[in-house]
Amino acid sequence: MTAAYLRWAVEGIAKRLVDAYRSTGADLPFGDPLPSHGCEMEGWFWRLTNGASDRVVVGLCSVNRHPDGDWATVAVALHPGGVVRSAALDGAEAESSPFTVHAGTDPAGSFAAATDRLRIDLDDIHLNLRFTDLFQWPKAFGAAGSSPRSRF
């Protein structure tokens, strides 16, 4: 048995253990909670505010895995105006590396997100955002609050 083989075997076992742990929805200490965990239901939430104009945009997506086909619950809310739209979209997929989430193919109902972008099309609401100047939030124990943030 060579050292390279032992390293390969240990890395494979460690990856399977980490993947099994993350599939419960948990994160390793100081880990990144952003990528998909591969669990039955997981979600992402964006809240953007502009204090000068009192505007707020909230977007969310949960990917729900099911043997008959994965689907997503997607919503967007805008203030002022009290606008809220939500939908259940088929064809949901969430990837870990690189982080991407997408669902729906109909122009009246689709969702796509990555570390640097968010696009939501629901009925008459069309949100298309690009995030720049990203910086990694400090990783706390248990990974709370460690998702990428964009400076305003």
PDB file of C-alpha atoms in Angstrom:
ATOM      1  CA  MET A   1       0.000   0.000   0.000  1.00  0.00           C
ATOM      2  CA  THR A   2       1.458   3.337  -1.047  1.00  0.00           C
ATOM      3  CA  ALA A   3       1.170   6.662   0.750  1.00  0.00           C
ATOM      4  CA  ALA A   4      -0.729   8.069  -2.240  1.00  0.00           C
ATOM      5  CA  TYR A   5      -3.282   5.253  -2.017  1.00  0.00           C
ATOM      6  CA  LEU A   6      -3.743   5.769   1.736  1.00  0.00           C
ATOM      7  CA  ARG A   7      -4.196   9.527   1.236  1.00  0.00           C
ATOM      8  CA  TRP A   8      -6.753   8.839  -1.530  1.00  0.00           C
ATOM      9  CA  ALA A   9      -8.657   6.364   0.679  1.00  0.00           C
ATOM     10  CA  VAL A  10      -8.710   8.671   3.716  1.00  0.00           C
ATOM     11  CA  GLU A  11      -9.796  11.672   1.613  1.00  0.00           C
ATOM     12  CA  GLY A  12     -12.600   9.583   0.089  1.00  0.00           C
ATOM     13  CA  ILE A  13     -13.844   8.431   3.488  1.00  0.00           C
ATOM     14  CA  ALA A  14     -13.635  11.975   4.910  1.00  0.00           C
ATOM     15  CA  LYS A  15     -15.585  13.392   1.949  1.00  0.00           C
ATOM     16  CA  ARG A  16     -18.340  10.781   2.368  1.00  0.00           C
ATOM     17  CA  LEU A  17     -18.588  11.557   6.095  1.00  0.00           C
ATOM     18  CA  VAL A  18     -18.763  15.324   5.475  1.00  0.00           C
ATOM     19  CA  ASP A  19     -21.349  14.833   2.700  1.00  0.00           C
ATOM     20  CA  ALA A  20     -23.467  12.611   4.968  1.00  0.00           C
ATOM     21  CA  TYR A  21     -23.286  15.168   7.791  1.00  0.00           C
ATOM     22  CA  ARG A  22     -24.134  18.114   5.500  1.00  0.00           C
ATOM     23  CA  SER A  23     -27.066  16.169   3.979  1.00  0.00           C
ATOM     24  CA  THR A  24     -28.805  16.576   7.348  1.00  0.00           C
ATOM     25  CA  GLY A  25     -28.745  20.358   6.779  1.00  0.00           C
ATOM     26  CA  ALA A  26     -25.857  20.944   9.178  1.00  0.00           C
ATOM     27  CA  ASP A  27     -22.578  22.736   8.518  1.00  0.00           C
ATOM     28  CA  LEU A  28     -19.126  21.952   9.803  1.00  0.00           C
ATOM     29  CA  PRO A  29     -17.714  24.434  12.318  1.00  0.00           C
ATOM     30  CA  PHE A  30     -16.347  27.432  10.396  1.00  0.00           C
ATOM     31  CA  GLY A  31     -17.848  25.931   7.231  1.00  0.00           C
ATOM     32  CA  ASP A  32     -19.677  27.713   4.445  1.00  0.00           C
ATOM     33  CA  PRO A  33     -23.481  27.359   4.741  1.00  0.00           C
ATOM     34  CA  LEU A  34     -24.131  28.755   1.243  1.00  0.00           C
ATOM     35  CA  PRO A  35     -23.640  25.687  -0.993  1.00  0.00           C
ATOM     36  CA  SER A  36     -26.417  23.142  -1.300  1.00  0.00           C
ATOM     37  CA  HIS A  37     -26.490  20.536   1.443  1.00  0.00           C
ATOM     38  CA  GLY A  38     -28.385  18.020  -0.696  1.00  0.00           C
ATOM     39  CA  CYS A  39     -31.082  17.607   1.967  1.00  0.00           C
ATOM     40  CA  GLU A  40     -34.812  17.186   1.266  1.00  0.00           C
ATOM     41  CA  MET A  41     -35.619  20.879   1.750  1.00  0.00           C
ATOM     42  CA  GLU A  42     -33.299  23.832   2.010  1.00  0.00           C
ATOM     43  CA  GLY A  43     -33.628  27.486   1.252  1.00  0.00           C
ATOM     44  CA  TRP A  44     -31.899  30.783   0.585  1.00  0.00           C
ATOM     45  CA  PHE A  45     -33.022  34.302   1.472  1.00  0.00           C
ATOM     46  CA  TRP A  46     -31.955  37.712   0.128  1.00  0.00           C
ATOM     47  CA  ARG A  47     -32.907  41.022   1.756  1.00  0.00           C
ATOM     48  CA  LEU A  48     -31.708  44.207   0.112  1.00  0.00           C
ATOM     49  CA  THR A  49     -32.390  47.614   1.616  1.00  0.00           C
ATOM     50  CA  ASN A  50     -31.770  51.200   0.603  1.00  0.00           C
ATOM     51  CA  GLY A  51     -32.190  53.391   3.659  1.00  0.00           C
ATOM     52  CA  ALA A  52     -32.040  56.645   1.687  1.00  0.00           C
ATOM     53  CA  SER A  53     -35.122  55.739  -0.351  1.00  0.00           C
ATOM     54  CA  ASP A  54     -36.775  53.392   2.182  1.00  0.00           C
ATOM     55  CA  ARG A  55     -36.853  50.650  -0.467  1.00  0.00           C
ATOM     56  CA  VAL A  56     -36.662  46.963   0.397  1.00  0.00           C
ATOM     57  CA  VAL A  57     -36.509  43.900  -1.840  1.00  0.00           C
ATOM     58  CA  VAL A  58     -36.843  40.394  -0.410  1.00  0.00           C
ATOM     59  CA  GLY A  59     -36.308  37.270  -2.486  1.00  0.00           C
ATOM     60  CA  LEU A  60     -36.383  33.661  -1.374  1.00  0.00           C
ATOM     61  CA  CYS A  61     -36.177  30.181  -2.777  1.00  0.00           C
ATOM     62  CA  SER A  62     -36.497  26.771  -1.169  1.00  0.00           C
ATOM     63  CA  VAL A  63     -35.561  23.658  -3.107  1.00  0.00           C
ATOM     64  CA  ASN A  64     -37.717  20.670  -2.237  1.00  0.00           C
ATOM     65  CA  ARG A  65     -36.417  17.265  -3.309  1.00  0.00           C
ATOM     66  CA  HIS A  66     -38.920  14.532  -4.123  1.00  0.00           C
ATOM     67  CA  PRO A  67     -38.694  11.188  -5.974  1.00  0.00           C
ATOM     68  CA  ASP A  68     -41.343  12.404  -8.442  1.00  0.00           C
ATOM     69  CA  GLY A  69     -39.337  15.537  -9.264  1.00  0.00           C
ATOM     70  CA  ASP A  70     -37.716  18.423  -7.451  1.00  0.00           C
ATOM     71  CA  TRP A  71     -39.574  21.711  -7.143  1.00  0.00           C
ATOM     72  CA  ALA A  72     -39.059  25.123  -5.548  1.00  0.00           C
ATOM     73  CA  THR A  73     -41.064  27.603  -3.537  1.00  0.00           C
ATOM     74  CA  VAL A  74     -40.070  31.060  -4.791  1.00  0.00           C
ATOM     75  CA  ALA A  75     -41.212  34.479  -3.586  1.00  0.00           C
ATOM     76  CA  VAL A  76     -40.353  38.133  -4.032  1.00  0.00           C
ATOM     77  CA  ALA A  77     -41.611  41.121  -2.024  1.00  0.00           C
ATOM     78  CA  LEU A  78     -41.133  44.830  -2.716  1.00  0.00           C
ATOM     79  CA  HIS A  79     -41.583  47.874  -0.486  1.00  0.00           C
ATOM     80  CA  PRO A  80     -42.957  50.463  -0.875  1.00  0.00           C
ATOM     81  CA  GLY A  81     -46.038  49.172  -2.582  1.00  0.00           C
ATOM     82  CA  GLY A  82     -46.633  46.010  -0.599  1.00  0.00           C
ATOM     83  CA  VAL A  83     -46.033  43.846  -3.683  1.00  0.00           C
ATOM     84  CA  VAL A  84     -45.691  40.110  -2.979  1.00  0.00           C
ATOM     85  CA  ARG A  85     -45.543  37.306  -5.537  1.00  0.00           C
ATOM     86  CA  SER A  86     -44.976  33.612  -4.896  1.00  0.00           C
ATOM     87  CA  ALA A  87     -45.083  30.397  -6.884  1.00  0.00           C
ATOM     88  CA  ALA A  88     -44.213  26.720  -6.841  1.00  0.00           C
ATOM     89  CA  LEU A  89     -41.822  26.057  -9.737  1.00  0.00           C
ATOM     90  CA  ASP A  90     -40.861  22.680 -11.210  1.00  0.00           C
ATOM     91  CA  GLY A  91     -37.381  21.612 -12.221  1.00  0.00           C
ATOM     92  CA  ALA A  92     -35.498  22.951  -9.207  1.00  0.00           C
ATOM     93  CA  GLU A  93     -31.775  22.300  -8.931  1.00  0.00           C
ATOM     94  CA  ALA A  94     -29.216  23.417  -6.356  1.00  0.00           C
ATOM     95  CA  GLU A  95     -25.501  22.868  -6.842  1.00  0.00           C
ATOM     96  CA  SER A  96     -22.683  23.044  -4.335  1.00  0.00           C
ATOM     97  CA  SER A  97     -19.668  23.948  -6.406  1.00  0.00           C
ATOM     98  CA  PRO A  98     -20.016  26.509  -7.713  1.00  0.00           C
ATOM     99  CA  PHE A  99     -23.088  27.672  -5.802  1.00  0.00           C
ATOM    100  CA  THR A 100     -26.100  27.909  -8.128  1.00  0.00           C
ATOM    101  CA  VAL A 101     -29.845  27.485  -7.695  1.00  0.00           C
ATOM    102  CA  HIS A 102     -32.416  27.562 -10.465  1.00  0.00           C
ATOM    103  CA  ALA A 103     -36.036  26.557 -11.014  1.00  0.00           C
ATOM    104  CA  GLY A 104     -38.795  26.990 -13.569  1.00  0.00           C
ATOM    105  CA  THR A 105     -38.460  27.564 -17.295  1.00  0.00           C
ATOM    106  CA  ASP A 106     -41.533  29.677 -18.030  1.00  0.00           C
ATOM    107  CA  PRO A 107     -40.824  33.425 -18.446  1.00  0.00           C
ATOM    108  CA  ALA A 108     -43.761  34.055 -16.084  1.00  0.00           C
ATOM    109  CA  GLY A 109     -42.165  31.834 -13.438  1.00  0.00           C
ATOM    110  CA  SER A 110     -38.420  31.270 -13.171  1.00  0.00           C
ATOM    111  CA  PHE A 111     -35.600  31.693 -10.659  1.00  0.00           C
ATOM    112  CA  ALA A 112     -31.797  31.696 -10.890  1.00  0.00           C
ATOM    113  CA  ALA A 113     -29.164  32.592  -8.322  1.00  0.00           C
ATOM    114  CA  ALA A 114     -25.432  32.345  -7.819  1.00  0.00           C
ATOM    115  CA  THR A 115     -22.957  33.995  -5.493  1.00  0.00           C
ATOM    116  CA  ASP A 116     -22.934  37.136  -7.641  1.00  0.00           C
ATOM    117  CA  ARG A 117     -26.479  37.306  -9.048  1.00  0.00           C
ATOM    118  CA  LEU A 118     -30.185  36.903  -8.355  1.00  0.00           C
ATOM    119  CA  ARG A 119     -32.920  36.699 -10.995  1.00  0.00           C
ATOM    120  CA  ILE A 120     -36.605  36.210 -10.165  1.00  0.00           C
ATOM    121  CA  ASP A 121     -39.411  36.344 -12.734  1.00  0.00           C
ATOM    122  CA  LEU A 122     -42.864  35.866 -11.202  1.00  0.00           C
ATOM    123  CA  ASP A 123     -45.908  37.130 -13.073  1.00  0.00           C
ATOM    124  CA  ASP A 124     -45.378  40.874 -13.580  1.00  0.00           C
ATOM    125  CA  ILE A 125     -42.279  41.133 -11.337  1.00  0.00           C
ATOM    126  CA  HIS A 126     -38.880  40.848 -13.038  1.00  0.00           C
ATOM    127  CA  LEU A 127     -35.918  41.176 -10.685  1.00  0.00           C
ATOM    128  CA  ASN A 128     -32.416  40.924 -12.157  1.00  0.00           C
ATOM    129  CA  LEU A 129     -29.575  41.822  -9.766  1.00  0.00           C
ATOM    130  CA  ARG A 130     -25.790  41.552 -10.032  1.00  0.00           C
ATOM    131  CA  PHE A 131     -23.683  41.771  -6.883  1.00  0.00           C
ATOM    132  CA  THR A 132     -20.195  43.269  -7.034  1.00  0.00           C
ATOM    133  CA  ASP A 133     -17.507  43.976  -4.462  1.00  0.00           C
ATOM    134  CA  LEU A 134     -18.291  40.690  -2.743  1.00  0.00           C
ATOM    135  CA  PHE A 135     -16.466  39.883   0.441  1.00  0.00           C
ATOM    136  CA  GLN A 136     -16.635  36.748   2.545  1.00  0.00           C
ATOM    137  CA  TRP A 137     -18.354  37.351   5.850  1.00  0.00           C
ATOM    138  CA  PRO A 138     -16.253  36.145   8.804  1.00  0.00           C
ATOM    139  CA  LYS A 139     -17.052  32.548   9.603  1.00  0.00           C
ATOM    140  CA  ALA A 140     -18.465  32.119  13.067  1.00  0.00           C
ATOM    141  CA  PHE A 141     -18.449  28.844  14.939  1.00  0.00           C
ATOM    142  CA  GLY A 142     -21.259  26.784  13.457  1.00  0.00           C
ATOM    143  CA  ALA A 143     -21.041  28.951  10.297  1.00  0.00           C
ATOM    144  CA  ALA A 144     -23.757  31.384  11.388  1.00  0.00           C
ATOM    145  CA  GLY A 145     -23.722  34.487   9.247  1.00  0.00           C
ATOM    146  CA  SER A 146     -20.934  33.404   6.926  1.00  0.00           C
ATOM    147  CA  SER A 147     -22.577  33.838   3.549  1.00  0.00           C
ATOM    148  CA  PRO A 148     -21.051  36.217   1.002  1.00  0.00           C
ATOM    149  CA  ARG A 149     -22.155  39.815   1.410  1.00  0.00           C
ATOM    150  CA  SER A 150     -22.043  42.666  -1.053  1.00  0.00           C
ATOM    151  CA  ARG A 151     -20.989  46.143  -0.020  1.00  0.00           C
ATOM    152  CA  PHE A 152     -23.382  48.971  -0.832  1.00  0.00           C
TER     153      PHE A 152
END
